[in-house]
Coordinates of C-alpha atoms and ligand atoms in Angstrom, one line a residue:
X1 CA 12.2 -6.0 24.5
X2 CA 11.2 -7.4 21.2
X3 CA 8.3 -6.1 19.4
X4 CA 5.8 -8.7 20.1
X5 CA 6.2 -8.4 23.8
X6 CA 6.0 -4.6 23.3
X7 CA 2.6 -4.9 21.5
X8 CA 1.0 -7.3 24.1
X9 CA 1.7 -4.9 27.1
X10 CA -1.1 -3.1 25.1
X11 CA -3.1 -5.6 23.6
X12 CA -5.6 -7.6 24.5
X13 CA -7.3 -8.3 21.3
X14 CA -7.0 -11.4 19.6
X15 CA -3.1 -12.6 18.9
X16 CA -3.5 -14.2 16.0
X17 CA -5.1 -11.3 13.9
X18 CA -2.3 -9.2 15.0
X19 CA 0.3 -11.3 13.8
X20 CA 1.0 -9.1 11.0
X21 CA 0.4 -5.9 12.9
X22 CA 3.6 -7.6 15.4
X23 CA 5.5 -8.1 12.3
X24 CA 5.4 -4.5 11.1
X25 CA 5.8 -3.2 14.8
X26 CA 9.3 -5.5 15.4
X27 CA 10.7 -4.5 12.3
X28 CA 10.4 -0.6 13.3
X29 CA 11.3 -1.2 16.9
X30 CA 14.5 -2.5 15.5
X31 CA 15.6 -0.4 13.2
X32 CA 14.8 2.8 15.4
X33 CA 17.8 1.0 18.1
X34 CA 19.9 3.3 16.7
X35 CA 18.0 6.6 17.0
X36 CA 16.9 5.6 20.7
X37 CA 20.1 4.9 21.6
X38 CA 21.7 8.3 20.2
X39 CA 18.7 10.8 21.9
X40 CA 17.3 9.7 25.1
X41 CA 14.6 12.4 24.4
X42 CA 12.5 9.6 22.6
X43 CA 12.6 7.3 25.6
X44 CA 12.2 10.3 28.2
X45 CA 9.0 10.7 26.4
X46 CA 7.4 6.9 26.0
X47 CA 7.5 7.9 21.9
X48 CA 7.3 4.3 20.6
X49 CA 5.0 3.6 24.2
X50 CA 2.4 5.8 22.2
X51 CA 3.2 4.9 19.0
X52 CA 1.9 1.5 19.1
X53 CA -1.8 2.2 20.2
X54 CA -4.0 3.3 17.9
X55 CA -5.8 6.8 18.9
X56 CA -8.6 5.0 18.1
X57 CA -10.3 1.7 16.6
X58 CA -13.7 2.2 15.1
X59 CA -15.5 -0.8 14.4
X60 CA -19.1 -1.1 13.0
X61 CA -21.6 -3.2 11.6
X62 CA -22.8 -2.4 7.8
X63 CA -26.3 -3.8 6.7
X64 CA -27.0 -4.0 3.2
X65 CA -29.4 -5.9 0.8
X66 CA -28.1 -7.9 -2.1
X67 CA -29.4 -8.2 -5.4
X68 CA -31.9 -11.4 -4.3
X69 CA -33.5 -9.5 -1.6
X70 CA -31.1 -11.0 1.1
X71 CA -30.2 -9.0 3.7
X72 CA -26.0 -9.0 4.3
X73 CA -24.2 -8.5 7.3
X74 CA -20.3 -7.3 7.4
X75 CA -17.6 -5.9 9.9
X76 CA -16.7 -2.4 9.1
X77 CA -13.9 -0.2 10.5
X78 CA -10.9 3.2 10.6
X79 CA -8.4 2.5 12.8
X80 CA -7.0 6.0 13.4
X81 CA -3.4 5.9 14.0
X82 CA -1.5 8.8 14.9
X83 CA -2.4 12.5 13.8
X84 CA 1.1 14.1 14.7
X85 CA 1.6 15.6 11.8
X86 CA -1.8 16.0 9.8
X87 CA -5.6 14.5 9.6
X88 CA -5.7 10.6 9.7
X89 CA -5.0 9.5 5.9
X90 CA -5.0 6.1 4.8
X91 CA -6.9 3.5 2.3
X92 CA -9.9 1.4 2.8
X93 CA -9.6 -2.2 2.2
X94 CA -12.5 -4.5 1.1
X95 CA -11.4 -7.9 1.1
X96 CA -12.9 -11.0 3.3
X97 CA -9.8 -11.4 4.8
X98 CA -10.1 -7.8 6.8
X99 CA -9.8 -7.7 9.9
X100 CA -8.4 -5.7 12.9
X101 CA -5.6 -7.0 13.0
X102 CA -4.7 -6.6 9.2
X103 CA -6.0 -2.7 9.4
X104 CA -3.8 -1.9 12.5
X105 CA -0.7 -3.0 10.7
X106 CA -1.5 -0.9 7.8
X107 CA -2.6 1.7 9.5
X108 CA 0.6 1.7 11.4
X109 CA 2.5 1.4 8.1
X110 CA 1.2 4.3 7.0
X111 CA 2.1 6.5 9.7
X112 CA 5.7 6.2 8.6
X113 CA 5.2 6.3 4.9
X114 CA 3.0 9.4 5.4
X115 CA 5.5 11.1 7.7
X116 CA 8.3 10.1 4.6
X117 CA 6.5 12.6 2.3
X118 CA 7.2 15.3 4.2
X119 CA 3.4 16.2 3.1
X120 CA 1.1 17.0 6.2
X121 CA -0.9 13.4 6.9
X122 CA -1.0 11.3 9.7
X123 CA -1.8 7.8 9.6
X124 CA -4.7 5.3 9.1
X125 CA -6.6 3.2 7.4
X126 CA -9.7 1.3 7.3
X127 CA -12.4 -1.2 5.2
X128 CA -14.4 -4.2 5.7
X129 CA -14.5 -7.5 5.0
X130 CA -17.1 -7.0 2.0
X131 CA -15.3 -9.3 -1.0
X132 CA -16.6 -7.3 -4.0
X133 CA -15.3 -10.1 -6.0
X134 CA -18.7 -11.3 -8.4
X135 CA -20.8 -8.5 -6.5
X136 CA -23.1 -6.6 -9.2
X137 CA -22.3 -3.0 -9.3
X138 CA -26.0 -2.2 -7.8
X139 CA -24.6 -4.0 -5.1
X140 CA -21.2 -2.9 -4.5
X141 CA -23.2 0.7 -4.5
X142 CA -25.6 -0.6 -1.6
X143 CA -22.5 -2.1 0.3
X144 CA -20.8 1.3 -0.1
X145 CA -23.5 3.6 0.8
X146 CA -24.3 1.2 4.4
X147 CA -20.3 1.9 5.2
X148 CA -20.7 5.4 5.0
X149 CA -23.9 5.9 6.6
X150 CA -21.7 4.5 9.8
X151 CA -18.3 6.2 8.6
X152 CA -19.6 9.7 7.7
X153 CA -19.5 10.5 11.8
X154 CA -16.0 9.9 11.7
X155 CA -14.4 11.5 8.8
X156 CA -13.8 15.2 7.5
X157 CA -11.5 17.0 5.3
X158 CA -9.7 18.6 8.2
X159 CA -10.1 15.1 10.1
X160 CA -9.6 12.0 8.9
X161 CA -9.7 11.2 4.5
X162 CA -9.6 8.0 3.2
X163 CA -9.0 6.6 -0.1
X164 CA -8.6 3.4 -1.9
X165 CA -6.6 0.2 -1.5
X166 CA -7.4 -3.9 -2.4
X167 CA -11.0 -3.4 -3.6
X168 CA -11.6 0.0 -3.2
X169 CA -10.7 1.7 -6.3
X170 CA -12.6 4.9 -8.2
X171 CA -16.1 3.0 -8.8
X172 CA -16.2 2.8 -4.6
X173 CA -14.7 5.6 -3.9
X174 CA -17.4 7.3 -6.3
X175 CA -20.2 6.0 -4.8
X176 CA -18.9 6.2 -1.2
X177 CA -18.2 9.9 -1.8
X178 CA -22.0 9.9 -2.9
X179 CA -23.3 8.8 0.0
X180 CA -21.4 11.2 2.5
X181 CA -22.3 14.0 0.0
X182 CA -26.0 12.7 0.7
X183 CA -26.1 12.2 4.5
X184 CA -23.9 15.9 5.1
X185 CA -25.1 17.6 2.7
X186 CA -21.8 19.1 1.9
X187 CA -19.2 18.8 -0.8
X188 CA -15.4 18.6 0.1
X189 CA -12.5 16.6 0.0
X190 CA -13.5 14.0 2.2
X191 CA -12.2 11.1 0.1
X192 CA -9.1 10.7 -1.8
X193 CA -9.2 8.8 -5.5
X194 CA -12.0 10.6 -6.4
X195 CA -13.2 10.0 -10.1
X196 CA -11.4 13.1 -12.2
X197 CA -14.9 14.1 -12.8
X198 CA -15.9 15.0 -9.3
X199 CA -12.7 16.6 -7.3
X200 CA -10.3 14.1 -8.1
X201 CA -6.9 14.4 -9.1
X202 CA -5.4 13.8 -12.4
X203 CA -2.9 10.8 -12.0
X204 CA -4.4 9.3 -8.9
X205 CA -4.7 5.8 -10.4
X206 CA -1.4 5.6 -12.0
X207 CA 0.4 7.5 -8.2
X208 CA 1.2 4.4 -6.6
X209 CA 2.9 2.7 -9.6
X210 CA 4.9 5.8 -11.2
X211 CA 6.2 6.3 -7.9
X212 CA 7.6 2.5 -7.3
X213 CA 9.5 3.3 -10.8
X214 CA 10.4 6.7 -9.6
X215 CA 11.6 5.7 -6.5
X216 CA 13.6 2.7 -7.9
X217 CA 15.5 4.6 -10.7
X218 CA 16.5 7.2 -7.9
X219 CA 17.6 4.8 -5.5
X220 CA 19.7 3.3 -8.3
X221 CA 21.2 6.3 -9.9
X222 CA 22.4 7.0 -5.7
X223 CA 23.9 3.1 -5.6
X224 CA 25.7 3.9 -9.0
X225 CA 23.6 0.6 -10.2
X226 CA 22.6 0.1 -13.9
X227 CA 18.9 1.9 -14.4
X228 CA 15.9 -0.3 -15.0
X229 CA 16.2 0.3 -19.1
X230 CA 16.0 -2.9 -21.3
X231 CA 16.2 -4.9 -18.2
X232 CA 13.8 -8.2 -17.4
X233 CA 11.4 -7.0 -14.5
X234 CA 9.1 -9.4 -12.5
X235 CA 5.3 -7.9 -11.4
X236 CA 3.0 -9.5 -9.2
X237 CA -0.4 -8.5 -8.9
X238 CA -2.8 -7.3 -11.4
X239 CA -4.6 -3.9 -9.7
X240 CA -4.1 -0.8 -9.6
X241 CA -0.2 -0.9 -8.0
X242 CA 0.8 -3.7 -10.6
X243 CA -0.2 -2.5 -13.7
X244 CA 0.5 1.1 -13.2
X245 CA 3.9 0.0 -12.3
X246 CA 4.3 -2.1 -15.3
X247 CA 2.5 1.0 -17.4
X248 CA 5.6 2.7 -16.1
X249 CA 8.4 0.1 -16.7
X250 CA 7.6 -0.1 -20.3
X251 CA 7.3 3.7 -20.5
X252 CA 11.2 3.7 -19.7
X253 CA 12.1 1.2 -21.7
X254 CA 12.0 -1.9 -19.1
X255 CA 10.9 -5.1 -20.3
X256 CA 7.8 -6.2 -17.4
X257 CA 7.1 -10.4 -18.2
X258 CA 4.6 -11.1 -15.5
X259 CA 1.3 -10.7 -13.8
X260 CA 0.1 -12.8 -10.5
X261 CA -3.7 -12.3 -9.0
X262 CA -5.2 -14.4 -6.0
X263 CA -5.3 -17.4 -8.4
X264 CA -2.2 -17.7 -10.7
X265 CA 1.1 -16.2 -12.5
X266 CA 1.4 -14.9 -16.0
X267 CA 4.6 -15.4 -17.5
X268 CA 5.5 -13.5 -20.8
X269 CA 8.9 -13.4 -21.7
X270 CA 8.1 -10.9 -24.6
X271 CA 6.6 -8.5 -22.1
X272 CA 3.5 -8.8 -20.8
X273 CA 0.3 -7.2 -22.8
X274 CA -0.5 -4.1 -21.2
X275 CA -3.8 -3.9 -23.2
X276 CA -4.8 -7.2 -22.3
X277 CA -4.3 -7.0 -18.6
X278 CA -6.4 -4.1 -18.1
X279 CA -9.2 -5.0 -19.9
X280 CA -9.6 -8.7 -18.4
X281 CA -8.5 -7.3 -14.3
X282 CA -9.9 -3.6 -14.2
X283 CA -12.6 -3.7 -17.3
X284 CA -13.8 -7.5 -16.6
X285 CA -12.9 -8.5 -13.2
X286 CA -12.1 -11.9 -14.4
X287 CA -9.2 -14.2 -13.6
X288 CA -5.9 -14.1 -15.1
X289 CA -5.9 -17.4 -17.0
X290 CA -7.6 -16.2 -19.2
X291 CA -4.5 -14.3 -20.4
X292 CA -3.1 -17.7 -22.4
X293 CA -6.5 -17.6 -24.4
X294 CA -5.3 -14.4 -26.4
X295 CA -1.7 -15.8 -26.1
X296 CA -1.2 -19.2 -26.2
X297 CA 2.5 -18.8 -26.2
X298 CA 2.6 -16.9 -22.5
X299 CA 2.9 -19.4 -19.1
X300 CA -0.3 -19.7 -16.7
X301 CA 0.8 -21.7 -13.4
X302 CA -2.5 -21.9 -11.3
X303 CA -1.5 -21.1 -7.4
X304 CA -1.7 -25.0 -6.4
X305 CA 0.6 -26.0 -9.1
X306 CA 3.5 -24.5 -6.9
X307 CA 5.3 -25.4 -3.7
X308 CA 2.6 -24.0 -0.6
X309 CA 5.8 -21.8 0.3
X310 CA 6.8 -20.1 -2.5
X311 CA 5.2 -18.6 -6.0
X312 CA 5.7 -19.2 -9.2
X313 CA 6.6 -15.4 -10.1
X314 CA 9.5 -15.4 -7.5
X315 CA 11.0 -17.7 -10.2
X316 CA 11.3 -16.1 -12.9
X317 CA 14.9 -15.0 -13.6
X318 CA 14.9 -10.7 -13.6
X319 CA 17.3 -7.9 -12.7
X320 CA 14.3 -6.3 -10.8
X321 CA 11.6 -7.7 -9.0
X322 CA 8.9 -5.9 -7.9
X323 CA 5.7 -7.2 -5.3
X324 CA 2.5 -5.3 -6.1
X325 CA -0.2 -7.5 -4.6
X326 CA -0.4 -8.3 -1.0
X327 CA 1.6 -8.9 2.2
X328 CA 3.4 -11.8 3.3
X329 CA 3.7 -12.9 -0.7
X330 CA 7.3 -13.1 -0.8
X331 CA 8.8 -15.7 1.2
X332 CA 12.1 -16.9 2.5
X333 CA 11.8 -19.6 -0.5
X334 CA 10.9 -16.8 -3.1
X335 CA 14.0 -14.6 -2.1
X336 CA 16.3 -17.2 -2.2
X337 CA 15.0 -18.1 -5.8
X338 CA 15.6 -14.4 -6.7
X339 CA 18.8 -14.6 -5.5
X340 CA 20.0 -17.6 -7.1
X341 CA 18.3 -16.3 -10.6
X342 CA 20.5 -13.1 -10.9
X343 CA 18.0 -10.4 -9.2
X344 CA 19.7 -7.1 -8.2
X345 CA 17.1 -4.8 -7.0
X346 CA 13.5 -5.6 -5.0
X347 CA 11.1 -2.7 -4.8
X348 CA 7.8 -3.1 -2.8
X349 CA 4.4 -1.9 -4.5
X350 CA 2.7 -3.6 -1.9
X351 CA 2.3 -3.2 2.0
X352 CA 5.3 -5.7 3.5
X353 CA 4.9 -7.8 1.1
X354 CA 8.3 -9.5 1.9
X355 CA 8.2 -11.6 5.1
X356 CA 11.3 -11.0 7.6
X357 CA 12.7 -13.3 6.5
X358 CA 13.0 -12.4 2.8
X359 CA 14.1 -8.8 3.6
X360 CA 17.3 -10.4 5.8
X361 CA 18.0 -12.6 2.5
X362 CA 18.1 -9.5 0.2
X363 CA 20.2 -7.4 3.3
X364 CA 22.7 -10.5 3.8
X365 CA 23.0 -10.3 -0.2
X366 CA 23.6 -6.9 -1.0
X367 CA 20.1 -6.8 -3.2
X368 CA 19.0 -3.4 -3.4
X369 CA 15.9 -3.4 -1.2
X370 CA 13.5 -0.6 -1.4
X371 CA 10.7 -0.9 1.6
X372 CA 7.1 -0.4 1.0
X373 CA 6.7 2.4 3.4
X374 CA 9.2 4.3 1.0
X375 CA 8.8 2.7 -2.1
X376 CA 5.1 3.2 -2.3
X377 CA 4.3 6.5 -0.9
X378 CA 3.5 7.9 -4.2
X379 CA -0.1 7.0 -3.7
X380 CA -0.7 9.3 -0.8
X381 CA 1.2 11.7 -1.8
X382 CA -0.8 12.6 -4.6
X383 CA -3.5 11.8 -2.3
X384 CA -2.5 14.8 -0.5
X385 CA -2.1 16.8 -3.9
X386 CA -5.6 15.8 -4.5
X387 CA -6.8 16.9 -0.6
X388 CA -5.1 20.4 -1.9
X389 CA -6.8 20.6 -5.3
X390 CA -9.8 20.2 -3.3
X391 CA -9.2 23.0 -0.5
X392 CA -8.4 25.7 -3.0
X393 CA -11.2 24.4 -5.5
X394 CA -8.7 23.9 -8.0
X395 CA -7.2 21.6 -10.8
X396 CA -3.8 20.6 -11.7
X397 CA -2.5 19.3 -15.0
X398 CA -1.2 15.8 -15.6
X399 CA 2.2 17.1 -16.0
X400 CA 2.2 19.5 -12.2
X401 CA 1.1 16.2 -10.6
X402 CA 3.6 13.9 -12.1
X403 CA 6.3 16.0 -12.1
X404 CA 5.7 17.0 -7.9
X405 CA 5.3 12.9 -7.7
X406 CA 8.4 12.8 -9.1
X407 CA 10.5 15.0 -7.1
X408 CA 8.4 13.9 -3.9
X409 CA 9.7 10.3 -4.7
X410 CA 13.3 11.6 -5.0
X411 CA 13.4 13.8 -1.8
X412 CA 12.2 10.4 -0.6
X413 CA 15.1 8.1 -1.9
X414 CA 17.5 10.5 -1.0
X415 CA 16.3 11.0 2.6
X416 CA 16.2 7.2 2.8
X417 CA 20.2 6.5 1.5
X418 CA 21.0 10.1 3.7
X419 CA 19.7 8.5 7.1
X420 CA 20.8 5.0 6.8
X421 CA 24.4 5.9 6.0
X422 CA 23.8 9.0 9.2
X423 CA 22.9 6.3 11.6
X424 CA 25.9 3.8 10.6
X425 CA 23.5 1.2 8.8
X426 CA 24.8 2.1 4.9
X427 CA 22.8 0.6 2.4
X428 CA 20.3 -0.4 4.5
X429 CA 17.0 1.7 3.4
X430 CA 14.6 -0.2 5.7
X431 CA 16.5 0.9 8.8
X432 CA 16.7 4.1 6.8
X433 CA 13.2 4.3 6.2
X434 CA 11.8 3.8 9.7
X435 CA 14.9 6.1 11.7
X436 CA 13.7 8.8 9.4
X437 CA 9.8 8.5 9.5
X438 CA 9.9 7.4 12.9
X439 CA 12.0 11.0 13.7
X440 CA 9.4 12.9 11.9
X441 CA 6.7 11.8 13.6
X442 CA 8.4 11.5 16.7
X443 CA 9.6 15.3 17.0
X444 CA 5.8 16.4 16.3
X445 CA 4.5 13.8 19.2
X446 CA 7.3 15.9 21.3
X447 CA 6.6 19.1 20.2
X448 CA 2.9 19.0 20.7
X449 CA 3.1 16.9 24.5
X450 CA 1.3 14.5 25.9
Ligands
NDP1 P1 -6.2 -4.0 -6.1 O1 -7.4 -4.5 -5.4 O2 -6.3 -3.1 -7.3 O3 -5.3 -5.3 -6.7 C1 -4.9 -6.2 -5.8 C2 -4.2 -7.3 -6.6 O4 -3.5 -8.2 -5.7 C3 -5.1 -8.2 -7.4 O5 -4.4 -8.6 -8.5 C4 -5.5 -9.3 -6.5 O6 -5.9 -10.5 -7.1 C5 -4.1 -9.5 -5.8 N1 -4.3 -10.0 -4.4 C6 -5.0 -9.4 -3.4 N2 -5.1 -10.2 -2.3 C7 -4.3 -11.2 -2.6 C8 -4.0 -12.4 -1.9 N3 -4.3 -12.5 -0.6 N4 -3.2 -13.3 -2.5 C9 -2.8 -13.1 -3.8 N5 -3.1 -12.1 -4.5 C10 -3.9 -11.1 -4.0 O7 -5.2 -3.4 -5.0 P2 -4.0 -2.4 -5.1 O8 -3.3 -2.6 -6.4 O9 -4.5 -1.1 -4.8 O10 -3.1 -2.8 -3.9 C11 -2.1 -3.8 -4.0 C12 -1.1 -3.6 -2.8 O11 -0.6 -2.3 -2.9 C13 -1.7 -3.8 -1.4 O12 -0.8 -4.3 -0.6 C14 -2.0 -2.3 -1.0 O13 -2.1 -2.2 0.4 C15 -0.8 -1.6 -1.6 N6 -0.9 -0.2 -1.8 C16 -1.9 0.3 -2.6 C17 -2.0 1.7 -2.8 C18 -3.0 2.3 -3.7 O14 -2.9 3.5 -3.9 N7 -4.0 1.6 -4.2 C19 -1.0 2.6 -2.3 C20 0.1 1.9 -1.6 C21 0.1 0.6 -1.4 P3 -7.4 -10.8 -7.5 O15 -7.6 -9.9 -8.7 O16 -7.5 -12.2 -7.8 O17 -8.2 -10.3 -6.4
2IT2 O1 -1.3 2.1 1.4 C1 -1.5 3.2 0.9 O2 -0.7 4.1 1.0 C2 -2.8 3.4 0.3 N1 -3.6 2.5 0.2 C3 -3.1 4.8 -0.2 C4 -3.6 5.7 0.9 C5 -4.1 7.1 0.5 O3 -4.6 7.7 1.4 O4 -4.0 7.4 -0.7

């Protein structure tokens, strides 16, 4: 049964919005063939049956006032996965293009991912579709404190702890945490990506990024490949992911040349400037063309200016190429650019940010293809460093929480090659990646019964 007939036997929502949630479930139920076919136990007990219905969907309506005295309306919601092996953990998206759909395939995502750690954390996620983009601060704060006046009844330390993800970075979590302090009257780790200030964890923001490089190193030095050093690397996006993961190419050596946001691709062939890119996308907010301003000698191709299927950054010739922004932003047209231009290794920042067909390129081609769900974990794993700062009323020095990152990220790589090859699919870390989260996750659903 393919994966889109096994998600409507349970859905009645609307088919469209879960387009992408089908996606993600199809590629699992595929790669698991192997596992289900070796252990009947995980078909005796309906595992992937359960696995693709949310525990729950919370969905709410958040009333706040802007800055004209206009009173807004927006959808909020947590879709809480699966709690098999931990509280429900996931990010909270704010992005007008939320919607149910969208959360339930991150949210299924992250089940696997979290299970990958080997940290206690289920899966979940959760947002809005509030677009902070040219909001004031006063009334990103406003927005924040209606979604949690509806959220607090569902959250706790011990029960479900979001974080960030697209437009929810430390400002939101800040004031989110805030207004949940205000309405419980209590003061725990409710919230992952807390400003250091107030119970967050040192290295939060750069997690997500370090790891991607972490990860990708690993998985080279394991496929005897030539590291990332002095080698051309493609980036798109321009948050948090992207420009912690560039922070990290150039801090071993790597030369990053691009940036992309929801409007256009930079294109440095000196590197990109670090500096700049901070300032103008987590300091300003602005667009990215404004990059060519301070360096006129850089390319900006504005999103229209290339083919509707593919994106300029995909074109760029690289040894590594590495998708930070969204999903679906790396088609068929963009691998087979790669391809032709030389690339040898594809590590996902972002949530499936390669369509099917992309990924079956890179497979058919012997690219090294790290998936998301491995690739990216290092977000929630010091998420769930930060969740244990909290509990024990600690702090941990920079150097504990990269250096557990790092070793987290390994264990992950090397779980990832050990599974694939254990399950006949060598080489293959996205079949790796889902037999070996899926088993995790799968043996706790067993263990704990129906
Ligand atoms: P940010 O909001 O910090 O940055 C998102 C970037 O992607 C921006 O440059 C944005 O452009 C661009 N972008 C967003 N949506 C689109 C779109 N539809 N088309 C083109 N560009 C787009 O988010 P993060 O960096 O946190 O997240 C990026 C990706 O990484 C997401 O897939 C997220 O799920 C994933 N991720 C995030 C983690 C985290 O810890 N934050 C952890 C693991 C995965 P613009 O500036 O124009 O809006
Ligand atoms: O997709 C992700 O892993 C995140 N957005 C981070 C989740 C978290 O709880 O830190």
């Amino acid at each position: 049964m393919s994966g889109i007939e096994l998600a409507k036997q349970f859905e009645n929502g609307d088919c469209a919005e879960n387009k992408v949630f089908y996606q993600a479930m199809e590629e699992v139920i595929y790669s698991i063939a192997p596992l289900l076919e070796s252990d009947p136990k995980y078909r005796q007990h309906a595992i992937l049956q359960r696995l693709v219905v949310p525990d729950r969907v919370i969905k709410f309506k958040v009333t706040w006032m802007d800055d004209n005295q206009n009173i807004q309306v927006n959808t909020g919601y947590r879709v809480q996965f699966n709690n098999a092996l931990g509280p429900y953990k996931g990010g909270l998206r704010f992005h007008p293009s939320v919607n149910e759909g969208i959360l339930k395939f991150l949210g299924f995502e992250q089940i696997f991912k979290n299970a990958l750690t080997g940290l206690p954390i289920g899966g979940g996620k959760g947002g809005s579709d509030f677009n902070p983009k040219g909001k004031s601060d006063f009334e990103v704060m406003k927005f924040c404190s209606a979604f949690m006046t509806e959220l607090h009844k569902y959250i706790g330390p011990r029960m479900d702890v979001p974080a960030g993800d697209i437009g929810v970075g430390s400002r939101e979590i800040g004031y989110l945490f805030g207004e949940y302090k205000k309405i419980t009257s209590t003061y725990e780790g409710v919230l992952t990506g807390k400003p250091f200030m107030f119970g967050g964890s040192l290295m939060r923001p750069e997690a997500t990024g370090y790891g991607v490089i972490y990860f990708t190193e690993t998985m080279l030095e394991l496929e005897g490949k030539e590291s990332l050093e002095g080698k051309i690397c493609t980036v798109s996006g321009a948050g948090n992911v992207a420009l912690h993961a560039i922070e990290k190419l150039y801090d071993i050596g790597a030369i990053p040349v691009s940036a992309t946001d929801s409007r256009g691709t930079v294109y440095d062939a000196r590197g990109v400037d670090l500096e700049l890119l901070k300032k103008l996308k987590l300091e300003r907010r602005v667009s990215l063309e404004e990059y060519v301003e301070v360096h006129p000698e850089a390319r900006y191709t504005p999103v229209e200016e290339y083919p509707e299927e593919g994106h300029a950054v995909w074109d760029i010739p690289c040894y590594a190429a590495f998708p930070c922004a969204t999903q679906n932003e790396l088609t068929g047209m963009d691998a087979q650019n790669l391809i032709a231009n030389g690339v040898e290794v594809v590590a996902e920042g972002a949530n499936m940010p390669s369509t099917p067909k992309a990924i079956n390129d890179f497979l058919s081609h012997k690219i090294c293809f790290a998936p998301a769900k491995a690739a990216n974990a290092g977000g929630v794993a010091v998420s769930e460093f930060e969740m244990a700062q909290n509990a024990a009323m600690g702090k941990w020095s920079f150097e504990k929480v990269d250096e557990k990152l790092k070793t987290t990220m390994q264990q992950i790589a090397k779980r990832v090659v050990l599974t694939a090859k254990d399950y006949g699919v060598e080489g293959n870390y996205v079949d790796g990646a889902n037999i070996a989260g899926f088993k995790r996750v799968a043996d706790a659903m067993i263990a704990e019964g129906i």
